[in-house]
mmCIF file of C-alpha atoms in Angstrom:
data_model
loop_
_atom_site.group_PDB
_atom_site.id
_atom_site.type_symbol
_atom_site.label_atom_id
_atom_site.label_comp_id
_atom_site.label_asym_id
_atom_site.label_seq_id
_atom_site.Cartn_x
_atom_site.Cartn_y
_atom_site.Cartn_z
ATOM 1 C CA UNK A 1 22.599 -45.707 -16.571
ATOM 2 C CA UNK A 2 22.315 -42.421 -18.490
ATOM 3 C CA UNK A 3 24.711 -43.795 -21.077
ATOM 4 C CA UNK A 4 22.489 -46.854 -21.827
ATOM 5 C CA UNK A 5 19.450 -44.658 -22.186
ATOM 6 C CA UNK A 6 21.263 -42.423 -24.514
ATOM 7 C CA UNK A 7 22.405 -45.421 -26.813
ATOM 8 C CA UNK A 8 19.033 -46.869 -27.024
ATOM 9 C CA UNK A 9 17.637 -43.243 -28.039
ATOM 10 C CA UNK A 10 20.351 -43.056 -30.629
ATOM 11 C CA UNK A 11 19.846 -46.580 -31.924
ATOM 12 C CA UNK A 12 15.647 -46.258 -32.047
ATOM 13 C CA UNK A 13 15.112 -42.639 -33.208
ATOM 14 C CA UNK A 14 15.480 -40.980 -36.648
ATOM 15 C CA UNK A 15 17.410 -38.017 -37.581
ATOM 16 C CA UNK A 16 14.310 -35.899 -37.583
ATOM 17 C CA UNK A 17 13.681 -36.924 -33.912
ATOM 18 C CA UNK A 18 17.091 -36.399 -32.689
ATOM 19 C CA UNK A 19 17.027 -32.913 -34.291
ATOM 20 C CA UNK A 20 13.570 -32.093 -32.770
ATOM 21 C CA UNK A 21 15.036 -33.185 -29.384
ATOM 22 C CA UNK A 22 18.227 -31.396 -29.657
ATOM 23 C CA UNK A 23 16.542 -28.085 -30.528
ATOM 24 C CA UNK A 24 13.870 -28.718 -27.810
ATOM 25 C CA UNK A 25 16.763 -28.981 -25.146
ATOM 26 C CA UNK A 26 18.408 -25.812 -26.607
ATOM 27 C CA UNK A 27 14.929 -24.139 -26.593
ATOM 28 C CA UNK A 28 14.558 -25.090 -22.781
ATOM 29 C CA UNK A 29 17.735 -24.178 -21.962
ATOM 30 C CA UNK A 30 17.286 -20.641 -23.804
ATOM 31 C CA UNK A 31 13.826 -20.109 -21.821
ATOM 32 C CA UNK A 32 15.706 -20.769 -18.451
ATOM 33 C CA UNK A 33 18.330 -18.138 -19.294
ATOM 34 C CA UNK A 34 15.746 -15.934 -20.463
ATOM 35 C CA UNK A 35 14.072 -16.239 -17.281
ATOM 36 C CA UNK A 36 17.094 -15.555 -15.109
ATOM 37 C CA UNK A 37 17.923 -12.619 -16.918
ATOM 38 C CA UNK A 38 14.307 -11.083 -16.531
ATOM 39 C CA UNK A 39 14.431 -11.824 -12.928
ATOM 40 C CA UNK A 40 17.843 -10.198 -12.785
ATOM 41 C CA UNK A 41 16.560 -7.222 -14.764
ATOM 42 C CA UNK A 42 13.931 -6.996 -12.134
ATOM 43 C CA UNK A 43 16.118 -7.154 -9.213
ATOM 44 C CA UNK A 44 18.215 -4.321 -10.717
ATOM 45 C CA UNK A 45 15.129 -2.258 -11.531
ATOM 46 C CA UNK A 46 14.313 -2.503 -7.787
ATOM 47 C CA UNK A 47 17.631 -1.660 -6.566
ATOM 48 C CA UNK A 48 17.865 1.246 -8.922
ATOM 49 C CA UNK A 49 14.290 2.461 -7.545
ATOM 50 C CA UNK A 50 15.662 2.461 -3.998
ATOM 51 C CA UNK A 51 18.830 4.306 -4.812
ATOM 52 C CA UNK A 52 16.748 7.014 -6.373
ATOM 53 C CA UNK A 53 14.506 7.196 -3.518
ATOM 54 C CA UNK A 54 17.421 7.511 -1.197
ATOM 55 C CA UNK A 55 19.126 10.006 -3.309
ATOM 56 C CA UNK A 56 15.817 11.999 -3.656
ATOM 57 C CA UNK A 57 15.167 11.557 0.013
ATOM 58 C CA UNK A 58 18.624 13.082 0.816
ATOM 59 C CA UNK A 59 18.215 16.036 -1.448
ATOM 60 C CA UNK A 60 14.680 16.815 0.334
ATOM 61 C CA UNK A 61 16.298 16.555 3.734
ATOM 62 C CA UNK A 62 19.173 18.834 2.556
ATOM 63 C CA UNK A 63 16.809 21.254 1.518
ATOM 64 C CA UNK A 64 14.632 21.102 4.593
ATOM 65 C CA UNK A 65 17.778 21.616 6.676
ATOM 66 C CA UNK A 66 18.589 24.577 4.663
ATOM 67 C CA UNK A 67 15.160 26.289 5.121
ATOM 68 C CA UNK A 68 15.192 25.634 8.695
ATOM 69 C CA UNK A 69 18.349 27.085 9.119
ATOM 70 C CA UNK A 70 17.567 30.110 7.211
ATOM 71 C CA UNK A 71 14.282 30.524 9.311
ATOM 72 C CA UNK A 72 16.404 30.347 12.364
ATOM 73 C CA UNK A 73 18.574 33.019 11.101
ATOM 74 C CA UNK A 74 15.739 35.310 10.154
ATOM 75 C CA UNK A 75 14.369 34.715 13.642
ATOM 76 C CA UNK A 76 17.560 35.890 15.572
ATOM 77 C CA UNK A 77 17.498 38.820 12.977
ATOM 78 C CA UNK A 78 13.895 39.776 14.318
ATOM 79 C CA UNK A 79 15.044 38.995 17.982
ATOM 80 C CA UNK A 80 17.865 41.493 17.352
ATOM 81 C CA UNK A 81 15.867 44.100 15.607
ATOM 82 C CA UNK A 82 13.008 43.919 18.683
ATOM 83 C CA UNK A 83 15.290 46.172 20.536
ATOM 84 C CA UNK A 84 15.185 48.855 17.819
ATOM 85 C CA UNK A 85 11.087 48.760 18.080
ATOM 86 C CA UNK A 86 9.324 52.425 18.511
ATOM 87 C CA UNK A 87 8.084 51.263 21.797
ATOM 88 C CA UNK A 88 9.034 49.008 24.573
ATOM 89 C CA UNK A 89 5.679 47.062 24.524
ATOM 90 C CA UNK A 90 6.345 46.284 20.601
ATOM 91 C CA UNK A 91 9.898 45.385 21.115
ATOM 92 C CA UNK A 92 8.876 42.972 23.857
ATOM 93 C CA UNK A 93 6.010 41.296 21.609
ATOM 94 C CA UNK A 94 8.521 40.822 18.693
ATOM 95 C CA UNK A 95 11.002 39.531 21.162
ATOM 96 C CA UNK A 96 8.967 37.019 22.702
ATOM 97 C CA UNK A 97 7.331 35.915 19.379
ATOM 98 C CA UNK A 98 11.065 35.443 17.939
ATOM 99 C CA UNK A 99 12.182 33.520 21.003
ATOM 100 C CA UNK A 100 9.086 31.146 20.654
ATOM 101 C CA UNK A 101 9.703 30.764 16.979
ATOM 102 C CA UNK A 102 13.545 30.160 17.406
ATOM 103 C CA UNK A 103 12.992 27.518 19.990
ATOM 104 C CA UNK A 104 10.376 25.829 17.752
ATOM 105 C CA UNK A 105 12.656 25.922 15.016
ATOM 106 C CA UNK A 106 15.574 24.701 17.040
ATOM 107 C CA UNK A 107 13.455 21.636 17.877
ATOM 108 C CA UNK A 108 12.222 21.020 14.291
ATOM 109 C CA UNK A 109 15.958 21.296 13.243
ATOM 110 C CA UNK A 110 17.022 18.482 16.048
ATOM 111 C CA UNK A 111 14.110 16.326 14.631
ATOM 112 C CA UNK A 112 15.229 16.815 10.989
ATOM 113 C CA UNK A 113 18.536 15.918 11.872
ATOM 114 C CA UNK A 114 17.634 12.608 13.749
ATOM 115 C CA UNK A 115 15.354 11.508 10.636
ATOM 116 C CA UNK A 116 18.259 12.187 8.463
ATOM 117 C CA UNK A 117 20.547 10.242 10.493
ATOM 118 C CA UNK A 118 18.384 7.406 10.816
ATOM 119 C CA UNK A 119 18.277 7.054 6.785
ATOM 120 C CA UNK A 120 22.005 7.362 6.211
ATOM 121 C CA UNK A 121 23.571 3.957 5.215
ATOM 122 C CA UNK A 122 26.747 4.813 3.494
ATOM 123 C CA UNK A 123 29.804 5.334 6.036
ATOM 124 C CA UNK A 124 31.188 8.049 3.755
ATOM 125 C CA UNK A 125 27.925 9.771 4.028
ATOM 126 C CA UNK A 126 27.749 9.333 7.876
ATOM 127 C CA UNK A 127 31.077 11.074 8.332
ATOM 128 C CA UNK A 128 30.103 14.007 6.358
ATOM 129 C CA UNK A 129 26.676 14.184 8.272
ATOM 130 C CA UNK A 130 28.467 14.064 11.535
ATOM 131 C CA UNK A 131 30.729 16.986 10.483
ATOM 132 C CA UNK A 132 27.442 18.869 9.620
ATOM 133 C CA UNK A 133 25.780 17.890 12.886
ATOM 134 C CA UNK A 134 29.111 19.262 14.632
ATOM 135 C CA UNK A 135 28.555 22.601 12.706
ATOM 136 C CA UNK A 136 25.141 22.992 13.470
ATOM 137 C CA UNK A 137 25.763 22.319 17.300
ATOM 138 C CA UNK A 138 28.207 25.083 17.011
ATOM 139 C CA UNK A 139 25.749 27.427 15.238
ATOM 140 C CA UNK A 140 23.132 26.542 17.858
ATOM 141 C CA UNK A 141 25.499 27.480 20.702
ATOM 142 C CA UNK A 142 26.314 30.491 19.054
ATOM 143 C CA UNK A 143 22.744 31.360 18.787
ATOM 144 C CA UNK A 144 22.111 30.627 22.551
ATOM 145 C CA UNK A 145 24.930 32.856 23.386
ATOM 146 C CA UNK A 146 23.167 35.539 21.322
ATOM 147 C CA UNK A 147 20.017 35.026 23.067
ATOM 148 C CA UNK A 148 21.578 35.358 26.393
ATOM 149 C CA UNK A 149 23.534 38.479 25.473
ATOM 150 C CA UNK A 150 20.575 40.013 24.030
ATOM 151 C CA UNK A 151 18.620 40.053 27.461
ATOM 152 C CA UNK A 152 22.071 41.841 28.710
ATOM 153 C CA UNK A 153 22.790 43.967 25.979
ATOM 154 C CA UNK A 154 21.160 44.056 22.573
ATOM 155 C CA UNK A 155 23.918 46.179 21.032
ATOM 156 C CA UNK A 156 26.701 43.561 21.998
ATOM 157 C CA UNK A 157 24.399 40.799 20.684
ATOM 158 C CA UNK A 158 24.051 42.494 17.584
ATOM 159 C CA UNK A 159 27.753 43.150 17.316
ATOM 160 C CA UNK A 160 28.552 39.366 17.978
ATOM 161 C CA UNK A 161 25.732 38.403 15.477
ATOM 162 C CA UNK A 162 27.336 40.645 12.610
ATOM 163 C CA UNK A 163 30.706 39.976 13.715
ATOM 164 C CA UNK A 164 33.226 38.022 11.767
ATOM 165 C CA UNK A 165 33.336 34.990 13.946
ATOM 166 C CA UNK A 166 29.519 34.302 13.598
ATOM 167 C CA UNK A 167 29.281 35.207 10.122
ATOM 168 C CA UNK A 168 31.678 32.398 9.425
ATOM 169 C CA UNK A 169 28.977 30.113 10.784
ATOM 170 C CA UNK A 170 26.592 30.938 8.094
#
């Protein structure tokens, strides 16, 4: 059927018509290929944008974790320095404020870790993140031990905090 249609077209048309039809077909195919290419570039652009957002979110989350860890370290320093306050009342106020801030920072740190964990899609990143979470858990346990030890003996807590074992966590 298609063959007979082409034979009739070939016999009845002039060279000018044949050239116009063939050029028209080539032009249509070129438009189809161009449309597919434009669509492909749009999809690639969306993927690149998604990758950029993921990368920048990872950097932002990493920075947030660093800030929270440093703030936690500062509050532990305040807790340890509370025993050196001029009066016992001032020391107690500093101690209570530091303990409240430590608890708030620990909660914020846990929430940040959960939020970061929800955004991880790559398996290699997840493995490295799990190692980071383990390190943070060890660090938080060490801080809990320092808090407990500080209630009993501030000097021993300070010694533990500035000791080589704890300094390795930082």
